[in-house]
XYZ file of C-alpha atoms in Angstrom:
368
model
C 50.707 -76.704 17.171
C 53.230 -79.596 17.120
C 52.654 -81.666 13.776
C 52.757 -85.205 15.393
C 49.165 -86.538 16.395
C 48.527 -89.559 18.288
C 46.359 -92.056 16.316
C 44.519 -94.337 18.492
C 43.753 -97.304 16.225
C 46.930 -99.220 17.452
C 47.019 -98.658 21.295
C 48.924 -101.036 23.721
C 46.906 -104.190 24.058
C 46.707 -106.762 26.807
C 45.732 -110.391 25.702
C 46.177 -109.863 22.070
C 44.219 -107.732 19.467
C 40.717 -108.673 20.968
C 42.099 -108.042 24.545
C 41.875 -105.037 26.622
C 43.668 -101.772 26.230
C 46.339 -101.690 28.480
C 45.445 -98.419 30.415
C 48.379 -98.343 32.757
C 50.914 -98.047 29.518
C 48.463 -95.795 27.699
C 48.472 -93.502 30.617
C 52.262 -93.349 30.663
C 51.993 -92.647 26.862
C 49.537 -89.621 27.208
C 51.526 -88.218 30.039
C 54.891 -88.097 28.201
C 53.042 -87.012 24.665
C 51.295 -83.986 26.760
C 54.447 -83.187 28.653
C 56.642 -82.715 25.324
C 54.160 -80.272 23.912
C 51.794 -82.560 21.610
C 48.430 -82.516 22.191
C 46.542 -83.848 19.010
C 44.719 -87.349 19.593
C 42.535 -88.904 16.745
C 40.065 -91.762 17.154
C 36.834 -93.349 15.800
C 33.718 -95.322 17.008
C 35.180 -98.637 15.592
C 38.721 -98.626 16.432
C 39.642 -101.376 18.740
C 35.986 -102.263 18.601
C 34.841 -99.276 20.535
C 37.691 -99.653 23.072
C 39.594 -96.699 21.821
C 37.270 -94.142 22.690
C 36.596 -95.441 26.196
C 40.445 -95.713 26.671
C 40.717 -92.045 25.641
C 38.244 -91.203 28.454
C 40.091 -92.989 31.013
C 43.526 -92.234 30.112
C 43.126 -88.552 28.879
C 39.943 -86.837 29.177
C 39.247 -87.824 32.507
C 42.643 -86.842 33.728
C 43.422 -83.693 31.976
C 41.759 -80.244 31.610
C 39.720 -79.975 28.231
C 41.693 -77.167 26.734
C 44.930 -79.248 27.224
C 44.376 -81.410 24.300
C 42.583 -81.471 20.848
C 40.577 -84.597 19.966
C 39.045 -85.840 16.848
C 36.427 -88.444 16.282
C 34.614 -89.501 13.141
C 31.265 -90.459 11.792
C 31.513 -93.787 10.427
C 28.979 -95.027 7.993
C 28.778 -98.613 9.541
C 27.042 -97.267 12.604
C 24.095 -95.488 11.095
C 21.817 -96.436 8.407
C 19.315 -93.472 8.353
C 19.470 -89.701 9.142
C 17.771 -90.349 12.571
C 20.713 -92.385 13.625
C 23.415 -89.632 13.328
C 22.455 -87.515 16.455
C 22.063 -90.397 18.744
C 25.368 -91.954 17.495
C 27.172 -88.524 17.969
C 25.980 -88.432 21.531
C 27.051 -91.899 22.184
C 30.557 -90.759 21.074
C 30.546 -87.740 23.225
C 29.792 -90.020 26.323
C 32.180 -92.600 25.594
C 35.042 -90.174 25.032
C 33.847 -88.133 28.082
C 33.750 -84.616 26.411
C 30.913 -82.193 25.573
C 32.542 -81.243 22.013
C 34.852 -82.499 19.502
C 37.593 -80.151 18.169
C 37.713 -82.150 14.685
C 34.714 -84.287 13.447
C 35.325 -85.945 10.285
C 32.865 -87.865 7.640
C 34.972 -91.201 8.022
C 36.623 -93.073 5.028
C 34.793 -91.253 2.295
C 34.636 -93.150 -1.085
C 32.153 -93.172 -3.876
C 29.564 -95.450 -1.915
C 29.859 -93.722 1.182
C 29.659 -90.100 -0.260
C 26.292 -91.167 -1.562
C 25.029 -92.543 1.824
C 26.340 -89.339 3.689
C 24.278 -87.376 1.063
C 21.171 -89.547 1.097
C 21.217 -89.308 5.132
C 21.924 -85.682 5.285
C 25.295 -85.902 7.116
C 26.891 -82.992 5.911
C 23.984 -80.755 7.043
C 23.687 -82.296 10.301
C 27.655 -82.076 11.086
C 27.029 -78.237 10.009
C 24.557 -77.888 12.629
C 26.646 -79.483 15.326
C 29.365 -76.830 14.526
C 26.857 -74.020 14.720
C 25.846 -75.378 18.091
C 29.559 -75.433 19.155
C 29.645 -79.150 19.791
C 32.098 -79.489 16.841
C 34.644 -76.845 16.356
C 35.674 -77.963 12.893
C 34.224 -80.122 10.152
C 36.551 -82.485 7.844
C 36.687 -85.873 5.871
C 38.825 -88.646 5.990
C 39.416 -89.965 2.437
C 39.942 -93.100 0.501
C 39.455 -92.937 -3.223
C 40.443 -91.224 -6.174
C 41.286 -87.385 -6.863
C 38.221 -86.715 -9.049
C 35.709 -87.637 -6.326
C 37.825 -85.686 -3.767
C 37.681 -82.669 -6.114
C 33.853 -83.009 -6.412
C 33.203 -83.445 -2.865
C 35.347 -80.389 -2.234
C 33.463 -78.557 -4.793
C 29.870 -79.471 -3.496
C 31.011 -78.995 0.231
C 33.088 -75.911 0.634
C 32.472 -76.092 4.248
C 34.717 -78.836 4.646
C 37.924 -77.446 6.642
C 40.280 -80.174 6.551
C 41.041 -83.487 4.762
C 42.652 -86.464 6.133
C 44.446 -88.646 3.455
C 46.888 -91.734 3.175
C 50.159 -90.281 2.354
C 53.330 -91.848 2.553
C 56.680 -92.066 0.349
C 55.742 -95.496 -0.798
C 52.176 -94.727 -1.966
C 53.135 -91.279 -3.530
C 52.645 -92.648 -7.201
C 50.871 -95.936 -6.410
C 48.127 -96.250 -8.981
C 45.649 -97.420 -6.608
C 46.045 -94.861 -4.032
C 47.356 -91.809 -5.823
C 48.792 -89.948 -2.719
C 50.522 -87.315 -4.784
C 47.281 -86.469 -6.945
C 44.912 -86.602 -3.673
C 47.329 -84.335 -1.898
C 47.380 -81.833 -4.864
C 43.734 -81.601 -4.876
C 43.689 -80.536 -1.210
C 46.082 -77.851 -2.293
C 44.311 -76.713 -5.141
C 41.010 -76.274 -2.768
C 43.300 -74.689 -0.048
C 42.445 -77.302 2.489
C 44.717 -78.216 5.535
C 45.977 -82.001 5.303
C 45.973 -84.572 7.990
C 48.113 -87.361 7.173
C 47.178 -91.005 8.160
C 49.364 -93.988 7.337
C 52.740 -92.245 7.179
C 54.568 -95.500 7.798
C 52.011 -97.680 5.983
C 51.100 -99.844 8.817
C 54.549 -100.437 9.940
C 55.538 -101.546 6.713
C 58.055 -98.450 6.050
C 59.710 -99.761 9.213
C 60.446 -103.359 7.871
C 62.246 -102.433 4.939
C 64.636 -104.524 2.705
C 68.302 -104.453 3.713
C 69.340 -102.524 0.857
C 66.721 -99.855 1.614
C 67.814 -99.503 5.227
C 71.299 -99.051 4.008
C 70.397 -96.243 1.936
C 68.397 -94.348 4.792
C 71.544 -95.352 7.118
C 73.558 -93.479 4.571
C 71.993 -90.033 5.163
C 71.650 -89.922 8.810
C 70.947 -91.664 12.323
C 67.229 -91.258 12.774
C 64.796 -94.491 12.791
C 63.120 -95.483 9.766
C 59.936 -94.396 11.118
C 61.391 -90.767 11.425
C 61.988 -90.864 7.709
C 58.679 -91.603 7.049
C 56.796 -89.259 9.286
C 59.289 -86.365 8.597
C 58.641 -86.883 4.768
C 54.990 -86.525 5.141
C 55.211 -83.671 7.658
C 57.626 -81.846 5.348
C 54.740 -81.117 2.563
C 53.296 -77.672 2.426
C 49.852 -77.703 3.912
C 50.319 -80.588 6.104
C 49.542 -79.577 9.567
C 49.239 -82.832 11.233
C 50.850 -86.414 10.664
C 48.822 -89.055 12.692
C 50.991 -92.275 13.952
C 49.484 -94.924 15.532
C 51.675 -95.934 18.471
C 51.260 -99.239 20.203
C 54.110 -99.154 22.980
C 56.133 -96.471 24.994
C 59.318 -97.302 22.793
C 57.412 -95.951 19.626
C 56.080 -92.836 21.204
C 59.536 -92.186 22.680
C 60.996 -92.435 19.224
C 58.476 -90.260 17.533
C 58.364 -87.567 20.068
C 62.338 -87.342 19.958
C 62.332 -86.167 16.349
C 59.097 -84.319 16.144
C 59.275 -82.220 19.189
C 61.848 -79.852 17.017
C 60.645 -80.815 13.668
C 63.082 -80.403 10.983
C 61.891 -80.656 7.228
C 63.514 -82.893 4.759
C 66.840 -81.981 3.357
C 67.697 -82.556 -0.393
C 69.803 -85.408 0.517
C 66.911 -87.189 2.475
C 64.681 -86.556 -0.502
C 66.960 -88.372 -2.738
C 67.510 -91.005 -0.325
C 63.734 -91.537 -0.114
C 63.248 -91.824 -3.811
C 65.976 -94.303 -4.074
C 64.140 -96.531 -1.275
C 60.842 -96.101 -3.241
C 62.817 -97.681 -6.419
C 63.971 -100.440 -4.136
C 60.265 -101.282 -2.948
C 59.124 -101.055 -6.417
C 61.576 -103.905 -7.519
C 60.259 -105.773 -4.555
C 56.541 -105.774 -6.192
C 55.212 -109.245 -7.032
C 53.734 -107.852 -10.341
C 56.254 -105.409 -11.913
C 53.602 -103.081 -13.262
C 54.943 -99.664 -14.240
C 51.125 -98.135 -14.483
C 51.660 -96.983 -18.029
C 47.934 -97.801 -18.779
C 48.404 -98.921 -22.316
C 46.268 -101.981 -21.182
C 43.259 -99.997 -20.047
C 41.594 -98.198 -23.060
C 41.007 -101.762 -25.006
C 39.703 -103.764 -22.012
C 36.222 -104.986 -22.880
C 35.368 -105.449 -19.214
C 36.873 -101.911 -18.263
C 39.255 -103.408 -15.952
C 41.446 -100.786 -14.141
C 44.360 -103.266 -14.272
C 47.400 -100.851 -13.052
C 45.110 -99.962 -10.010
C 44.349 -103.438 -9.013
C 47.988 -104.601 -9.671
C 48.865 -101.752 -7.156
C 46.569 -103.049 -4.557
C 47.816 -106.608 -4.973
C 51.428 -105.483 -4.444
C 50.580 -103.368 -1.328
C 48.897 -106.351 0.121
C 51.575 -108.819 -0.705
C 54.508 -106.580 0.455
C 53.346 -104.772 3.328
C 50.242 -106.662 4.382
C 48.392 -103.335 3.970
C 44.544 -103.665 5.197
C 43.635 -100.495 3.385
C 44.276 -102.402 -0.041
C 41.077 -104.079 0.517
C 39.429 -100.624 0.789
C 41.213 -99.480 -2.360
C 40.290 -102.560 -4.455
C 36.537 -102.136 -3.390
C 36.755 -98.302 -4.401
C 38.260 -99.430 -7.835
C 35.612 -101.920 -8.543
C 32.523 -100.886 -6.905
C 30.979 -100.295 -10.551
C 32.380 -103.286 -11.975
C 35.843 -104.061 -13.484
C 36.688 -106.681 -10.790
C 39.815 -108.874 -11.794
C 37.500 -111.935 -12.087
C 35.682 -110.285 -14.819
C 38.747 -110.876 -17.123
C 37.605 -112.853 -20.074
C 41.025 -113.616 -21.409
C 40.851 -111.923 -24.554
C 44.488 -110.997 -24.312
C 44.462 -107.457 -25.683
C 46.139 -106.395 -22.526
C 49.048 -108.649 -23.002
C 49.666 -107.585 -26.383
C 49.358 -103.645 -25.469
C 51.770 -104.364 -22.320
C 55.365 -103.042 -23.182
C 56.840 -104.874 -20.330
C 55.218 -108.207 -21.790
C 53.754 -109.014 -18.547
C 51.376 -112.107 -18.091
C 48.460 -109.776 -17.395
C 45.717 -112.390 -17.550
C 47.512 -114.778 -14.992
C 48.098 -111.856 -12.484
C 44.394 -110.917 -12.700
C 43.490 -114.364 -11.602
C 46.150 -114.087 -8.903
C 44.457 -110.400 -7.932
C 41.190 -112.049 -7.951
C 42.132 -114.913 -5.455
C 43.562 -112.479 -3.113
C 40.835 -110.025 -2.957
C 37.442 -111.829 -3.905
C 37.773 -115.024 -2.149
C 38.160 -113.775 1.331
C 35.306 -114.979 3.839
């Protein structure tokens, strides 16, 4: 199977983000994608306010034989409250997408709170039963939390076959996301990896000029190509999802992934340099040394919160809100800082940590 997957969260739209999917354009994209030998499509019940699933029915599943594509959907916690809600939701997803089974069915956006809900509602057992019935071919999770939680989940649920993670060169050592450490947990458990957000919502295309010059110096590929190929080059990664909102993006992605070439040593060095340049663009120049953490009386995970702040400011990364919520779900919000100053005394960079915590609280805790 070719390693590029069609992420259907950012489809071509008419009338803006709240408009309708441009079915004609989407059909053209689907046709080219399949004709070039790609077959993996990924959606979820909430994508585009439900329009992603129905667009797939009209543009893919009603037009092509079932064996010609692989379709992934997800069980999202927003859409059920109790165990009895799960099967009716699953039936609705099958109806909306126009299929009788899903190739992959993922428990969606797993974090600490959602893991408790999935467990309380017996979701893992229900999905296992769906697999036994042939209505789901493979069981997986998409994951948005810390490595320790993933390790626990995979220990407790060995039936999980694949793990979808946020993974890109900018987040590789990001203290709020920890892409590398999460990936390494997957490898220890020998779980194939599906990558999401390889271009960080488009942020790794709109690069600073200095970073563009570095990539231009190693080849002629698009900036998206370096991000996607970077993720696809890691051992154990069997699929890299990329959301494509117009035909030009699809044509570019297909051009370099139809005959995928792993990263060269020169390209790895270039990306490391780009990562350094991006780090220099951070609004808060925290090095994540964590010297400030042990003595904090409010147990605030300061480097992780600053990582969320930088990603939100630099890339407009909506996932930053998710990770901020994960880091603070049991307390330790930036607003809980009492201004004792121990963090500033411990910081080898001499950062005005208290001021930055106030800025972080204003960004993440005052939204409507």
